[in-house]
XYZ file of C-alpha atoms in Angstrom:
613
model
C -29.157 72.853 -4.958
C -30.759 69.417 -4.894
C -29.644 68.860 -8.478
C -25.994 69.579 -7.595
C -26.149 67.250 -4.581
C -27.636 64.497 -6.739
C -24.927 65.012 -9.350
C -22.213 64.763 -6.686
C -23.693 61.546 -5.317
C -23.815 60.063 -8.822
C -20.160 60.898 -9.422
C -19.256 59.424 -6.050
C -21.059 56.156 -6.883
C -19.423 55.996 -10.304
C -16.007 56.525 -8.749
C -16.672 53.785 -6.183
C -17.813 51.374 -8.896
C -14.743 52.167 -10.982
C -12.427 51.583 -8.022
C -14.160 48.292 -7.218
C -13.882 47.135 -10.822
C -10.205 48.092 -10.950
C -9.471 46.231 -7.711
C -11.382 43.172 -8.929
C -9.455 43.219 -12.192
C -6.134 43.442 -10.347
C -7.140 40.526 -8.116
C -8.343 38.327 -10.964
C -5.495 39.200 -13.321
C -2.884 36.967 -11.585
C -5.080 33.905 -12.125
C -4.983 34.387 -15.877
C -2.597 32.338 -17.938
C -2.493 29.264 -15.701
C -0.628 26.508 -17.586
C -2.779 23.802 -19.122
C -2.621 20.254 -17.789
C -0.907 17.643 -19.924
C -2.644 14.530 -21.178
C -1.745 11.001 -20.022
C -1.332 8.305 -22.596
C -4.085 5.688 -22.285
C -3.276 2.322 -20.758
C -4.189 -1.131 -22.039
C -7.405 -1.274 -20.007
C -8.903 -4.175 -18.073
C -9.946 -7.188 -20.181
C -13.378 -8.734 -19.847
C -12.032 -12.181 -18.938
C -8.849 -13.913 -17.832
C -9.307 -16.535 -20.560
C -7.265 -14.965 -23.352
C -7.909 -17.937 -25.626
C -11.256 -16.406 -26.540
C -9.430 -13.543 -28.210
C -6.542 -15.713 -29.425
C -7.506 -19.355 -30.164
C -3.827 -20.179 -30.821
C -2.840 -19.257 -27.259
C -0.851 -21.817 -25.256
C -2.814 -21.169 -22.069
C -4.121 -24.342 -20.360
C -7.772 -25.247 -19.885
C -7.664 -24.302 -16.210
C -8.990 -20.822 -16.990
C -12.369 -22.259 -17.946
C -12.681 -23.900 -14.524
C -11.199 -21.053 -12.476
C -13.313 -18.240 -13.924
C -16.438 -17.860 -11.808
C -18.325 -15.341 -9.719
C -16.371 -16.524 -6.665
C -12.883 -15.344 -5.858
C -10.211 -17.058 -3.783
C -9.213 -13.678 -2.320
C -12.299 -13.932 -0.090
C -11.216 -17.300 1.354
C -9.755 -17.200 4.852
C -6.198 -18.448 5.300
C -7.439 -21.208 7.644
C -9.671 -22.571 4.893
C -7.204 -22.030 2.060
C -4.168 -23.746 3.608
C -5.989 -26.096 6.024
C -2.840 -26.388 8.144
C -3.050 -25.085 11.744
C 0.746 -25.071 12.106
C 1.148 -22.843 9.059
C -1.671 -20.444 9.983
C -0.274 -20.231 13.516
C 3.040 -19.072 12.052
C 1.207 -16.481 9.959
C -0.609 -14.998 12.934
C 2.666 -14.907 14.861
C 4.214 -12.895 12.025
C 1.338 -10.387 12.147
C 2.362 -9.487 15.671
C 6.142 -9.880 15.461
C 7.397 -8.863 12.006
C 9.514 -5.710 12.332
C 8.952 -4.469 8.793
C 5.205 -4.726 9.316
C 5.547 -2.655 12.462
C 7.410 -0.007 10.464
C 4.581 0.112 7.926
C 2.035 0.391 10.751
C 3.935 3.439 12.011
C 3.821 4.846 8.481
C 0.040 4.634 8.718
C 0.178 6.486 12.039
C 2.386 9.186 10.505
C -0.104 9.587 7.654
C -2.914 9.932 10.219
C -0.948 12.657 12.001
C -0.523 14.453 8.681
C -4.308 14.585 8.346
C -4.488 16.225 11.761
C -1.884 18.774 10.696
C -3.701 19.604 7.464
C -7.009 19.734 9.279
C -5.736 22.378 11.671
C -4.471 24.597 8.850
C -7.932 25.833 7.827
C -9.217 26.330 11.379
C -8.723 29.663 13.227
C -5.614 30.094 15.360
C -5.886 31.730 18.778
C -2.701 32.671 20.637
C -2.566 33.890 24.212
C 0.367 36.110 25.049
C 1.648 39.064 26.964
C 4.459 41.533 26.790
C 6.463 43.990 28.823
C 8.394 46.862 27.314
C 9.878 50.268 28.031
C 10.078 53.345 25.825
C 12.351 56.367 26.367
C 11.391 59.442 24.384
C 12.984 62.854 24.117
C 11.449 65.643 26.140
C 11.880 67.990 23.198
C 9.599 66.037 20.902
C 5.868 66.052 20.622
C 5.472 62.591 22.250
C 7.854 63.597 25.027
C 6.014 66.830 25.743
C 2.692 64.977 25.773
C 3.577 62.652 28.638
C 4.816 65.289 31.095
C 1.522 65.497 32.974
C -0.071 62.436 34.543
C -3.869 62.790 34.120
C -4.436 60.298 36.916
C -2.177 62.157 39.348
C -2.494 65.939 38.862
C 0.761 67.799 39.292
C 2.874 64.665 38.825
C 5.009 63.719 35.841
C 4.682 60.490 33.825
C 7.786 58.290 34.017
C 10.318 58.549 31.205
C 11.287 55.894 30.141
C 7.658 54.837 30.024
C 6.882 51.160 30.672
C 4.293 49.234 28.702
C 2.346 46.148 29.844
C 0.222 44.063 27.463
C -1.900 40.948 27.967
C -4.473 39.342 25.676
C -5.251 36.788 22.943
C -4.501 37.114 19.233
C -6.749 35.665 16.517
C -5.406 34.548 13.119
C -7.459 32.923 10.367
C -6.985 32.194 6.689
C -10.445 31.649 5.180
C -10.319 28.731 2.772
C -12.329 30.484 0.084
C -10.958 28.282 -2.718
C -10.935 25.001 -0.719
C -7.152 24.911 -1.042
C -6.575 23.855 2.562
C -9.481 21.391 2.529
C -8.074 19.772 -0.611
C -4.686 19.463 1.103
C -6.408 17.708 4.007
C -8.261 15.381 1.642
C -4.972 14.581 -0.138
C -3.455 13.663 3.234
C -6.456 11.425 3.930
C -5.980 9.703 0.575
C -2.326 9.111 1.405
C -3.376 7.658 4.762
C -5.420 5.019 2.970
C -2.566 4.499 0.483
C -0.194 3.842 3.404
C -2.704 1.400 4.912
C -3.020 -0.408 1.575
C 0.783 -0.584 1.287
C 0.809 -2.213 4.710
C -1.856 -4.725 3.635
C 0.019 -5.515 0.421
C 3.094 -6.290 2.505
C 0.922 -8.565 4.654
C -0.125 -10.563 1.582
C 3.488 -10.875 0.446
C 4.653 -11.805 3.956
C 2.039 -14.548 4.239
C 3.040 -15.863 0.821
C 6.731 -15.876 1.799
C 5.977 -17.764 5.015
C 3.889 -20.343 3.160
C 6.491 -20.816 0.421
C 9.294 -21.331 2.943
C 7.052 -23.639 4.970
C 6.414 -25.884 1.973
C 10.067 -25.663 1.046
C 10.816 -27.127 4.481
C 8.413 -29.966 3.756
C 10.091 -30.475 0.378
C 13.517 -30.617 2.048
C 12.181 -33.167 4.541
C 10.966 -35.204 1.578
C 14.402 -34.934 -0.042
C 15.974 -36.290 3.143
C 13.539 -39.169 3.001
C 14.455 -39.821 -0.634
C 18.171 -39.722 0.199
C 17.652 -42.196 3.049
C 15.766 -44.539 0.712
C 18.462 -44.191 -1.937
C 21.274 -44.826 0.559
C 19.499 -47.915 1.882
C 18.985 -49.181 -1.680
C 22.616 -48.561 -2.598
C 23.885 -50.169 0.592
C 21.999 -53.322 -0.380
C 23.584 -53.144 -3.813
C 26.958 -52.704 -2.108
C 26.425 -55.868 -0.086
C 25.438 -57.752 -3.227
C 28.602 -56.526 -4.990
C 30.717 -57.663 -2.052
C 29.104 -61.098 -2.022
C 29.663 -61.451 -5.778
C 33.301 -60.485 -5.324
C 33.748 -62.990 -2.487
C 32.254 -65.684 -4.688
C 34.900 -64.923 -7.327
C 32.196 -63.852 -9.771
C 33.124 -60.160 -9.788
C 35.827 -57.594 -9.184
C 36.537 -54.776 -6.725
C 35.317 -52.119 -9.185
C 31.547 -52.527 -8.535
C 32.201 -52.465 -4.793
C 34.041 -49.148 -4.977
C 31.507 -47.587 -7.358
C 28.584 -48.465 -5.082
C 30.540 -47.263 -2.039
C 31.295 -43.951 -3.766
C 27.604 -43.522 -4.567
C 26.673 -44.164 -0.928
C 29.180 -41.552 0.268
C 27.896 -39.071 -2.305
C 24.345 -39.286 -1.022
C 25.475 -39.158 2.605
C 27.326 -35.943 1.807
C 24.276 -34.507 0.057
C 22.218 -35.153 3.207
C 24.424 -32.703 5.091
C 23.827 -30.047 2.430
C 20.071 -30.617 2.659
C 20.258 -30.308 6.457
C 21.982 -26.953 6.026
C 19.236 -25.828 3.648
C 16.671 -26.816 6.280
C 18.416 -24.683 8.902
C 18.535 -21.649 6.577
C 14.896 -22.057 5.545
C 13.769 -22.351 9.168
C 15.657 -19.186 10.025
C 14.112 -17.332 7.094
C 10.726 -18.175 8.578
C 11.925 -17.145 12.044
C 13.104 -13.824 10.632
C 9.714 -13.206 9.039
C 8.101 -14.030 12.384
C 10.427 -11.641 14.215
C 11.886 -14.227 16.573
C 15.249 -15.826 17.273
C 16.419 -18.926 15.367
C 14.614 -22.064 16.468
C 13.041 -25.174 15.026
C 9.899 -24.628 12.979
C 7.179 -27.193 13.584
C 5.616 -28.442 10.382
C 3.196 -31.019 9.145
C 4.472 -34.381 7.962
C 2.804 -36.569 5.394
C 2.680 -37.341 1.706
C 4.135 -34.190 0.186
C 3.544 -35.200 -3.435
C -0.216 -35.599 -2.966
C -0.601 -32.436 -0.842
C -3.373 -30.178 -2.124
C -4.564 -26.686 -1.206
C -7.895 -24.940 -1.661
C -9.243 -24.883 -5.207
C -8.468 -21.624 -6.978
C -11.208 -19.323 -8.265
C -9.944 -16.160 -9.920
C -13.295 -14.467 -10.545
C -13.347 -11.712 -13.166
C -10.622 -9.106 -13.900
C -12.501 -6.083 -12.450
C -12.402 -7.778 -9.041
C -8.638 -7.261 -9.013
C -9.282 -3.519 -8.749
C -11.113 -4.168 -5.496
C -9.138 -7.041 -3.954
C -5.495 -6.161 -4.685
C -4.053 -3.804 -2.023
C -1.328 -2.527 -4.360
C -3.959 -1.466 -6.914
C -5.953 0.279 -4.203
C -2.739 1.942 -3.026
C -1.987 3.234 -6.539
C -5.577 4.446 -6.793
C -5.304 6.400 -3.527
C -2.002 7.920 -4.593
C -3.566 8.984 -7.882
C -6.463 10.645 -6.041
C -4.022 12.445 -3.739
C -1.958 13.636 -6.711
C -5.103 15.054 -8.332
C -5.893 16.967 -5.151
C -2.303 18.259 -5.048
C -2.855 19.737 -8.498
C -5.926 21.543 -7.156
C -3.918 22.866 -4.215
C -1.146 24.124 -6.496
C -3.659 25.720 -8.856
C -5.325 27.714 -6.070
C -2.030 29.467 -5.344
C -2.652 31.588 -8.449
C -5.821 32.965 -6.841
C -6.130 35.761 -4.237
C -5.658 34.697 -0.629
C -7.332 36.251 2.413
C -5.865 36.691 5.890
C -7.801 37.953 8.908
C -6.037 39.019 12.096
C -7.482 40.463 15.266
C -6.664 40.870 18.907
C -8.176 41.956 22.173
C -6.619 42.527 25.586
C -5.415 44.974 28.179
C -2.573 47.512 27.857
C -1.281 50.048 30.359
C 1.911 51.810 31.401
C 1.318 50.819 35.037
C 0.285 47.332 36.226
C -2.194 48.941 38.611
C -4.228 50.202 35.643
C -3.880 47.030 33.518
C -7.294 45.513 34.212
C -9.366 48.697 34.427
C -12.302 48.141 32.094
C -13.031 49.572 29.613
C -10.290 52.243 29.865
C -7.363 49.742 29.573
C -9.114 47.535 27.025
C -7.660 47.445 23.482
C -8.870 45.694 20.330
C -7.940 45.532 16.660
C -9.072 43.715 13.547
C -7.637 43.677 10.030
C -8.240 41.812 6.828
C -5.819 41.382 3.933
C -6.487 40.156 0.417
C -3.333 39.447 -1.536
C -2.662 37.879 -4.906
C 0.533 37.054 -6.807
C 1.137 39.640 -9.484
C 4.776 39.729 -10.590
C 7.281 36.855 -10.648
C 5.025 33.821 -10.412
C 7.748 31.426 -11.521
C 7.834 29.534 -8.239
C 4.055 29.065 -8.213
C 4.060 28.046 -11.878
C 6.886 25.561 -11.275
C 5.028 23.988 -8.326
C 1.890 23.669 -10.434
C 3.731 22.036 -13.338
C 5.540 19.702 -10.933
C 2.218 18.691 -9.361
C 0.891 17.954 -12.842
C 3.972 15.832 -13.615
C 3.568 13.901 -10.359
C -0.066 13.286 -11.252
C 0.994 11.823 -14.590
C 3.503 9.633 -12.771
C 0.692 8.322 -10.581
C -1.415 7.650 -13.690
C 1.307 5.586 -15.302
C 2.072 3.846 -12.023
C -1.613 2.909 -11.720
C -1.582 1.522 -15.250
C 1.626 -0.400 -14.504
C 0.274 -1.895 -11.283
C -2.974 -3.022 -12.912
C -1.125 -4.522 -15.881
C 1.322 -6.279 -13.546
C -1.532 -7.693 -11.447
C -3.308 -9.081 -14.497
C -0.054 -10.576 -15.819
C 0.763 -12.188 -12.470
C -2.604 -13.931 -12.308
C -2.245 -15.275 -15.862
C 1.339 -16.484 -15.319
C 0.767 -18.087 -11.954
C -2.491 -19.818 -12.734
C -1.088 -21.319 -15.925
C 1.987 -22.371 -13.913
C -0.244 -24.170 -11.423
C -1.930 -26.184 -14.146
C 1.208 -26.967 -16.164
C 3.113 -28.102 -13.083
C 0.165 -30.220 -11.974
C 0.154 -32.011 -15.324
C 3.930 -32.363 -15.127
C 3.635 -34.052 -11.724
C 1.131 -36.568 -13.078
C 3.552 -37.503 -15.852
C 6.468 -37.692 -13.432
C 4.519 -40.136 -11.263
C 4.345 -42.443 -14.268
C 8.081 -41.943 -14.789
C 8.740 -42.874 -11.146
C 6.702 -46.067 -11.464
C 8.728 -47.106 -14.512
C 12.046 -46.258 -12.818
C 11.142 -48.170 -9.653
C 10.334 -51.197 -11.814
C 13.634 -50.817 -13.702
C 15.612 -50.747 -10.425
C 13.960 -53.967 -9.293
C 14.673 -55.654 -12.628
C 18.279 -54.432 -12.683
C 18.917 -55.702 -9.158
C 17.476 -59.129 -9.972
C 19.583 -59.444 -13.110
C 22.687 -58.199 -11.310
C 22.328 -60.827 -8.579
C 22.313 -63.577 -11.196
C 25.173 -61.986 -13.183
C 22.908 -61.258 -16.122
C 23.344 -57.461 -15.914
C 26.327 -55.244 -15.319
C 26.685 -53.163 -12.143
C 26.591 -49.994 -14.260
C 22.978 -50.724 -15.199
C 22.055 -50.980 -11.522
C 24.007 -47.839 -10.687
C 22.386 -45.765 -13.425
C 18.907 -47.094 -12.635
C 19.248 -46.149 -8.953
C 20.702 -42.740 -9.824
C 17.903 -42.015 -12.300
C 15.307 -42.994 -9.702
C 16.835 -40.696 -7.108
C 17.024 -37.778 -9.568
C 13.459 -38.324 -10.724
C 12.179 -38.379 -7.154
C 14.105 -35.178 -6.370
C 12.783 -33.428 -9.483
C 9.243 -34.519 -8.643
C 9.555 -33.014 -5.173
C 10.941 -29.767 -6.606
C 8.151 -29.636 -9.186
C 5.563 -30.133 -6.443
C 7.146 -27.357 -4.438
C 6.996 -25.053 -7.466
C 3.344 -25.949 -7.993
C 2.507 -25.133 -4.361
C 4.438 -21.867 -4.656
C 2.435 -21.019 -7.764
C -0.844 -21.692 -5.902
C 0.311 -19.504 -3.012
C 1.438 -16.740 -5.368
C -1.894 -16.880 -7.197
C -3.710 -16.531 -3.877
C -1.504 -13.538 -3.104
C -1.943 -12.076 -6.595
C -5.715 -12.175 -6.123
C -5.384 -10.263 -2.819
C -5.727 -13.178 -0.428
C -4.959 -12.395 3.216
C -5.437 -8.623 2.989
C -8.507 -8.882 5.219
C -6.375 -9.648 8.278
C -5.653 -5.970 9.032
C -8.819 -3.963 8.313
C -8.388 -0.263 7.637
C -9.950 1.949 10.270
C -11.071 5.540 9.861
C -8.196 7.846 10.908
C -8.714 9.485 14.267
C -8.756 13.073 12.891
C -11.748 12.116 10.713
C -13.677 10.050 13.252
C -15.354 13.144 14.729
C -16.667 13.951 11.256
C -18.074 10.489 10.586
C -21.537 11.898 9.964
C -20.062 14.083 7.226
C -18.477 11.026 5.644
C -21.808 9.236 5.711
C -23.537 12.222 4.127
C -20.882 12.397 1.419
C -21.209 8.669 0.717
C -24.914 9.175 0.114
C -24.266 12.099 -2.191
C -21.514 10.234 -4.080
C -24.032 7.639 -5.264
C -25.521 10.245 -7.581
C -22.273 12.034 -8.395
C -20.656 11.774 -11.801
C -17.709 9.315 -11.790
C -14.258 10.880 -11.804
C -12.174 9.767 -14.787
C -9.265 7.458 -13.985
C -6.164 6.648 -15.989
C -7.319 3.338 -17.471
C -8.923 5.134 -20.384
C -8.785 2.571 -23.144
C -11.177 0.899 -25.483
C -10.307 -2.533 -24.099
C -12.551 -2.189 -21.075
C -14.657 0.115 -18.932
C -12.999 2.835 -16.907
C -13.006 2.130 -13.162
C -14.311 4.902 -10.949
C -12.553 6.279 -7.949
C -13.747 4.921 -4.606
C -16.238 6.549 -2.324
C -16.297 7.281 1.363
C -14.548 4.961 3.808
C -16.678 2.972 6.159
C -14.604 0.858 8.474
C -14.762 -0.058 12.096
C -13.558 2.700 14.391
C -10.688 2.296 16.787
C -7.119 1.117 16.407
C -6.128 -1.333 13.731
C -6.343 -4.721 15.462
C -4.078 -7.683 14.894
C -6.240 -10.787 15.198
C -5.038 -13.473 17.607
C -4.212 -16.951 16.310
C -7.464 -18.889 16.013
C -7.791 -22.640 16.540
C -7.291 -24.971 13.602
C -9.749 -24.372 10.778
C -11.637 -21.901 12.905
C -14.937 -20.822 11.499
C -16.675 -17.543 11.898
C -17.363 -14.675 9.588
C -14.569 -13.029 7.711
C -13.683 -9.574 9.068
C -14.547 -7.099 6.380
C -14.947 -3.386 6.062
C -18.304 -1.871 6.802
C -20.598 -1.660 3.773
C -20.250 1.273 1.454
C -22.331 2.316 -1.527
C -22.371 -0.261 -4.264
C -20.256 0.478 -7.285
C -21.267 -0.316 -10.849
C -21.018 -3.993 -11.653
C -22.001 -5.137 -8.187
C -18.526 -4.634 -6.658
C -18.180 -2.934 -3.319
C -16.202 0.319 -3.669
C -13.026 0.895 -1.740
C -12.835 3.137 1.337
C -11.655 6.644 0.600
C -11.410 9.965 2.408
C -14.383 12.273 2.270
C -13.975 15.147 -0.158
C -16.480 17.700 -1.220
C -14.497 18.107 -4.404
C -12.815 15.293 -6.243
C -9.216 15.336 -7.361
C -8.175 17.537 -10.225
C -9.378 15.514 -13.234
C -6.918 14.768 -15.950
C -7.853 16.365 -19.265
C -9.442 14.169 -21.889
C -7.161 13.118 -24.697
C -7.621 15.136 -27.867
C -6.044 15.043 -31.254
C -3.940 18.102 -30.668
C -2.266 16.788 -27.548
C -2.491 20.114 -25.712
C -5.259 21.461 -23.566
C -6.942 24.795 -23.845
C -5.736 27.738 -21.836
C -7.275 28.676 -18.542
C -7.377 32.428 -18.855
C -10.505 33.909 -17.295
């Protein structure tokens, strides 16, 4: 007897094990055959130095790169110290509070913060409170109808037919994030929040550069007016000389008319320059978000105007200082997390539902405990089995978007490096050109004096005087334009290095502020974590690592008020984060227990292995 019972128990256990194995196989089977990720093509990498003449001695780059390359970087210089013009910096701070496009980008940051809140709530339990009232009419000649004829609470009485139904109670719904799919979606939203904030800061750097360029263009136009006034005064004197020569019967009417025509030409050009001044002022007013009005500006010697000395540092600092590079980096991290989210859709998903409340056919019995109390709980485990085309398509699309982010990151880094090279060489070449043009101006001013002296004594023709004055005016105008281009190149280099991005520090999004201790714990753990591969996989330079946890001042993103001229004080910076290799401070990033889906390493075959279990 005992032997037969033991044999039955053994068969029962074997059957249970077989059923469990079959169910496990059916659940795991849909995750087999996940498409392999594609490989990105490597980018050019980050060079070791901006001075390309070391690699190519025949390069036409100027010597300025030897002086500009240092451990310092102009991106860390405050705008008050870089421009040293309180009128200009006052305009910049006004734009920070009034520019409409900047306000739109600030709202984009707020929208991205709200998206984090939405993703954060997806993996938390849902509790709904509800009630219901219904009525049910059953046939008396059915089993349910016959069962309700007698009221157990009132002997001898019949239950009502139709029978009412009253229900009140909460409902619980929860999707356990067993594969971290929902957490990865939240982390991707956090990465996009920081990408939106970096896009806003990149616009700030461009806006400041546009304001400065238009400001110096105004000064250049003022200088052109001054040149035209000097030229008109010089030509009016020549006109008087021509008239006196004609009255003395030593000349004709032709020189008089030619000098008069030249005076009228320059007077007409003054009106065109005045129109350019109005348009330039209104471009600045538009950037500041205010109605057209006069723009106050500094007056002085425009040709000898100088800005802060440029220091470009080393190329890896661009990865830290340029907001557009940090934006591309955040978008790449978010795309990697999207691949993880899409991949987890191949795996089984769990859903837990439960409810508790009161139900009765009469409101008088609704809250009788425990007789009217009801409760239920259920758990479902589902997995895609047949027709996974939609899931496969989403996964392949996420992989393609990740590759797009890789190539965009490579493009942005390459563009940043190219901009610094072009603009710094432009600064030096235009500076040398201005020095030569000053010598040209000295020679032309001397030639005008000589021509006038000879013309007064009838030893030179009026054409020589006319051409000498015209050449002097053109040379002065070209010198002013060259100086303006040089200043624009200095401003663009400051912007290309990331100058001015410190003005709007990035704060921790509100949905993540309550978990700040988790971010701090993750930042400590990330110091020992293995770096996540990034798209700049090339032999030309080391691969940059993705940033670690954000550490910025809490609260709303402040817009600093206009400080007094050349105001001192420490530069507002983000709170310190763990040091990255090479001594550079890593960028702020959302906290993630898992990193983004890493791109597969490039192999000779060009196709990754399968992912079948």
